[in-house]
mmCIF file of C-alpha atoms in Angstrom:
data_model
loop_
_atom_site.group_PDB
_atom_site.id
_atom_site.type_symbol
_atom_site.label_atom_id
_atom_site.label_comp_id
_atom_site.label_asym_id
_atom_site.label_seq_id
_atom_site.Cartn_x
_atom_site.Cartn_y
_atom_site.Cartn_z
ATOM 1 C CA UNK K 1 6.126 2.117 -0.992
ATOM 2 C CA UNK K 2 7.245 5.073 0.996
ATOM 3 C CA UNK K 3 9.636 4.609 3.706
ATOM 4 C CA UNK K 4 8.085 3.687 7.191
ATOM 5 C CA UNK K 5 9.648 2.528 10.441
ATOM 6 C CA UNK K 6 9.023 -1.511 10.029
ATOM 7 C CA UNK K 7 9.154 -2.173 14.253
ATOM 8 C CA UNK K 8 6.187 -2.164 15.492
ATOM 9 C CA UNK K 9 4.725 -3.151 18.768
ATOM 10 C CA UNK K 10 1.574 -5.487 19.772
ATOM 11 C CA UNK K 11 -1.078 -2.991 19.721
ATOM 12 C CA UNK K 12 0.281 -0.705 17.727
ATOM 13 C CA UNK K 13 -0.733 1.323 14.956
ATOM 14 C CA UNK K 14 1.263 1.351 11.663
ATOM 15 C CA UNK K 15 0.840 4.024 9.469
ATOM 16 C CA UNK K 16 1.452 3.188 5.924
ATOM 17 C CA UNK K 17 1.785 4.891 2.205
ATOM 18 C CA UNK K 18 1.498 2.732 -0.868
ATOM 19 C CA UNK K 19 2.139 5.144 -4.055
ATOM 20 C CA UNK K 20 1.690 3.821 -7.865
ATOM 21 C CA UNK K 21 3.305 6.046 -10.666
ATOM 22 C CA UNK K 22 2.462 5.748 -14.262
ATOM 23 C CA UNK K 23 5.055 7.216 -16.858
ATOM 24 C CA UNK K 24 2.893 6.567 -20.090
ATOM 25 C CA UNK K 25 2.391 8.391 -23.057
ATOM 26 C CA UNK K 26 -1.287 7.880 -23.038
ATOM 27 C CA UNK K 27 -4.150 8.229 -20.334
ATOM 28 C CA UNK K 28 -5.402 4.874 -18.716
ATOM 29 C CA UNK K 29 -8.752 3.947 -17.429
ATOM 30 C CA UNK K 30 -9.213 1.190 -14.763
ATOM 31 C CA UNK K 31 -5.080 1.760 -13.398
ATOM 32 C CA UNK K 32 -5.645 -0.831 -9.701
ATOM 33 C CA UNK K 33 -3.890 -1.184 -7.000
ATOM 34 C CA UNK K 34 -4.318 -4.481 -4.577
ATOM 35 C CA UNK K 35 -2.519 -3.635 -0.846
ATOM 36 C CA UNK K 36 -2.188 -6.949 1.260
ATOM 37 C CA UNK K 37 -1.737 -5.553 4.749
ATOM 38 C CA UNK K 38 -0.459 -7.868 7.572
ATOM 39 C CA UNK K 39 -2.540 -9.642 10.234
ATOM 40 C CA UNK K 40 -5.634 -9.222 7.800
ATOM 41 C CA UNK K 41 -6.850 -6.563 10.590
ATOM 42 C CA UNK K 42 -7.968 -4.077 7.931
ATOM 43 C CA UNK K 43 -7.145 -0.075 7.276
ATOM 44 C CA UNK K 44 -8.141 2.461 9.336
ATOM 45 C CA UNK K 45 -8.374 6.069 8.343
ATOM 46 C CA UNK K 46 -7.958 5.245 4.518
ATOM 47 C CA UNK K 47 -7.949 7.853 2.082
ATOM 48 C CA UNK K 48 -6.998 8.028 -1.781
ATOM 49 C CA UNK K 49 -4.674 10.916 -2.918
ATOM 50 C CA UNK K 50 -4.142 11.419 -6.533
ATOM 51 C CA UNK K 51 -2.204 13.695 -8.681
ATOM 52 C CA UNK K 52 -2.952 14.125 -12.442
ATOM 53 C CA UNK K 53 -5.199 11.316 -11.680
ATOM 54 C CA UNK K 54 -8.821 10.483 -10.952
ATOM 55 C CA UNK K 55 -12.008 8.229 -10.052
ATOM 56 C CA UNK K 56 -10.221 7.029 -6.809
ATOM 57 C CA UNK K 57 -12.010 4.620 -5.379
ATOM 58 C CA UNK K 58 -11.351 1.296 -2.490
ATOM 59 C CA UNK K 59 -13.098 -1.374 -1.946
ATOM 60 C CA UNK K 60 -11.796 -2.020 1.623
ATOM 61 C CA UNK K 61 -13.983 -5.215 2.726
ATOM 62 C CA UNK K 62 -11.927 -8.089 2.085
ATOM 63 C CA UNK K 63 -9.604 -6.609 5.262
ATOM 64 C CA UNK K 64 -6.938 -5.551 2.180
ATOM 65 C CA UNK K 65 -7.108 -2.679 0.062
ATOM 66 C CA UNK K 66 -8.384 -2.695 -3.619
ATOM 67 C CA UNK K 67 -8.404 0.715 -5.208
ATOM 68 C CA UNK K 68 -9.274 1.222 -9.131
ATOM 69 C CA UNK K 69 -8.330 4.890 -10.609
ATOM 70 C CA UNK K 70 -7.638 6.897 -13.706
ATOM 71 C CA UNK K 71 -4.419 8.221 -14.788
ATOM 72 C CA UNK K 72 -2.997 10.636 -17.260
ATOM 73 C CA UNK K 73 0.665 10.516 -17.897
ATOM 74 C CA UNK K 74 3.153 11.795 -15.114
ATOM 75 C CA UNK K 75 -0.038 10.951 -12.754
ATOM 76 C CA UNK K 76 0.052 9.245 -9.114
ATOM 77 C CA UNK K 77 -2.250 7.336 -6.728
ATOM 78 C CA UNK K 78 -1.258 7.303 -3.063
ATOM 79 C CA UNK K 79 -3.205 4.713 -0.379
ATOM 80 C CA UNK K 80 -2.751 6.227 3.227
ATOM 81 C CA UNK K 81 -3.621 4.653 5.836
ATOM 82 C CA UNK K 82 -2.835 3.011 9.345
ATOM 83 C CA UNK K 83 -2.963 -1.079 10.402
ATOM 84 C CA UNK K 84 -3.585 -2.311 13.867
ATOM 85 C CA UNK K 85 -0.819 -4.747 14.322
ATOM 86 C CA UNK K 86 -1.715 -7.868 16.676
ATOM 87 C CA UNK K 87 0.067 -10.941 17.979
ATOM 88 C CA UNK K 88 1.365 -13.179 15.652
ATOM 89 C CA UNK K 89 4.830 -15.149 15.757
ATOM 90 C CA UNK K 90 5.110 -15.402 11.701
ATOM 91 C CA UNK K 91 7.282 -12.328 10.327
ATOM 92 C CA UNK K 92 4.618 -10.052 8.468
ATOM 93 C CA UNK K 93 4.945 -8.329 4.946
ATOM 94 C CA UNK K 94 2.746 -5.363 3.621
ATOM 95 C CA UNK K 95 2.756 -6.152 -0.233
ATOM 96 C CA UNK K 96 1.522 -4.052 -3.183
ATOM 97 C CA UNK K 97 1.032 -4.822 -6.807
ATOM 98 C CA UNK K 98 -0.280 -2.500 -9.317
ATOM 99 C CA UNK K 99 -1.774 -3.397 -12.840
ATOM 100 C CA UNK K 100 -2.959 -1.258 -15.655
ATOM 101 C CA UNK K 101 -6.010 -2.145 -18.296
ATOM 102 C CA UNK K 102 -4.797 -5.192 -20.678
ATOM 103 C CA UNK K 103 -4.566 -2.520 -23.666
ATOM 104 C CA UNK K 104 -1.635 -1.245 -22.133
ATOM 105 C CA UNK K 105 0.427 -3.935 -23.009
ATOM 106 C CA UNK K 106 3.733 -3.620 -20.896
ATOM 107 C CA UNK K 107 6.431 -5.161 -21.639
ATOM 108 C CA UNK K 108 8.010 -5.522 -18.259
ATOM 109 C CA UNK K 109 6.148 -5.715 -15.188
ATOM 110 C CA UNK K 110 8.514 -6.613 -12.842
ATOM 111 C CA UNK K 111 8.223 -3.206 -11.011
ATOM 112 C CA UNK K 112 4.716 -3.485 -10.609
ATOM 113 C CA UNK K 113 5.118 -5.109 -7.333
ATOM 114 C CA UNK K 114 6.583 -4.312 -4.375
ATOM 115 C CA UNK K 115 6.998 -5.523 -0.562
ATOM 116 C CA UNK K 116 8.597 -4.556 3.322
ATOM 117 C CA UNK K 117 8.911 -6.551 6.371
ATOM 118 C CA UNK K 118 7.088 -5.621 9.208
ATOM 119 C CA UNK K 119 9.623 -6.970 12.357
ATOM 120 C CA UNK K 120 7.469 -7.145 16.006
ATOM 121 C CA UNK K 121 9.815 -5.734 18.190
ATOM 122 C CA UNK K 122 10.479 -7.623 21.652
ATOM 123 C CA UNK K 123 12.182 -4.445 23.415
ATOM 124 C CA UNK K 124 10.296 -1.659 21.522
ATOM 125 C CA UNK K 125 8.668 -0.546 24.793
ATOM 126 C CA UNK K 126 11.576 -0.336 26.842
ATOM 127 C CA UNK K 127 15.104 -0.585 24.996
ATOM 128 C CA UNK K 128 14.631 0.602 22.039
ATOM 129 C CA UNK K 129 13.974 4.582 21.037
ATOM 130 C CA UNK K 130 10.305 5.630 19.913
ATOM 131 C CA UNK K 131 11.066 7.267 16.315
#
């Protein structure tokens, strides 16, 4: 996932990146990507970017992201997108796991997934500095 600022404040809105690469020899059909956002309070503004890749396309209605693509070798899929963050006392994660078709066949998986702590700040609004 690309590097975002993880403080966030009741109310706020969180922009986020998730970003699958594939390094294969061979093109895949039916690459997915499954985003679970915190607080369940769905994406706004999502879009799809893809490099060397194709057929984008998110199903956004479960309040996380699904997105199924194409990809040729070298190729990229990008989620952007921004989450309304709301009250809640538990400590948050924005998770991402990717998976390719079954006849891919990999080995190791284990960097398939990915997750970052969201921390609700108690001082954002007046101690600590606004990035």
């Amino acid at each position: 996932m690309a590097e975002i600022d993880t403080r966030v404040s009741l109310g706020a809105s969180l922009p986020i990146i998730v970003r699958a690469e594939y390094e294969g020899d061979h093109p895949i059909a039916g690459g997915r990507l499954f985003v679970k956002l915190p607080w369940q309070s769905g994406i706004r503004n999502a879009t799809c970017i893809v490099q060397t890749a194709s057929n984008c396309s998110m199903d956004l209605r479960s309040g996380h992201v699904r997105a199924s693509f194409d990809l040729d070798p070298g190729g990229s899929v990008e989620i952007h997108g921004e989450v309304l963050a709301l009250d809640d006392a538990d400590s948050q994660q924005l998770s991402a796991m990717a998976t390719g078709p079954l006849s891919l066949s990999e080995e190791d998986s284990i960097d398939n997934f990915d997750r970052v702590e969201i921390l609700q700040s108690l001082f954002r609004n007046g101690f600590e500095a606004v990035p």
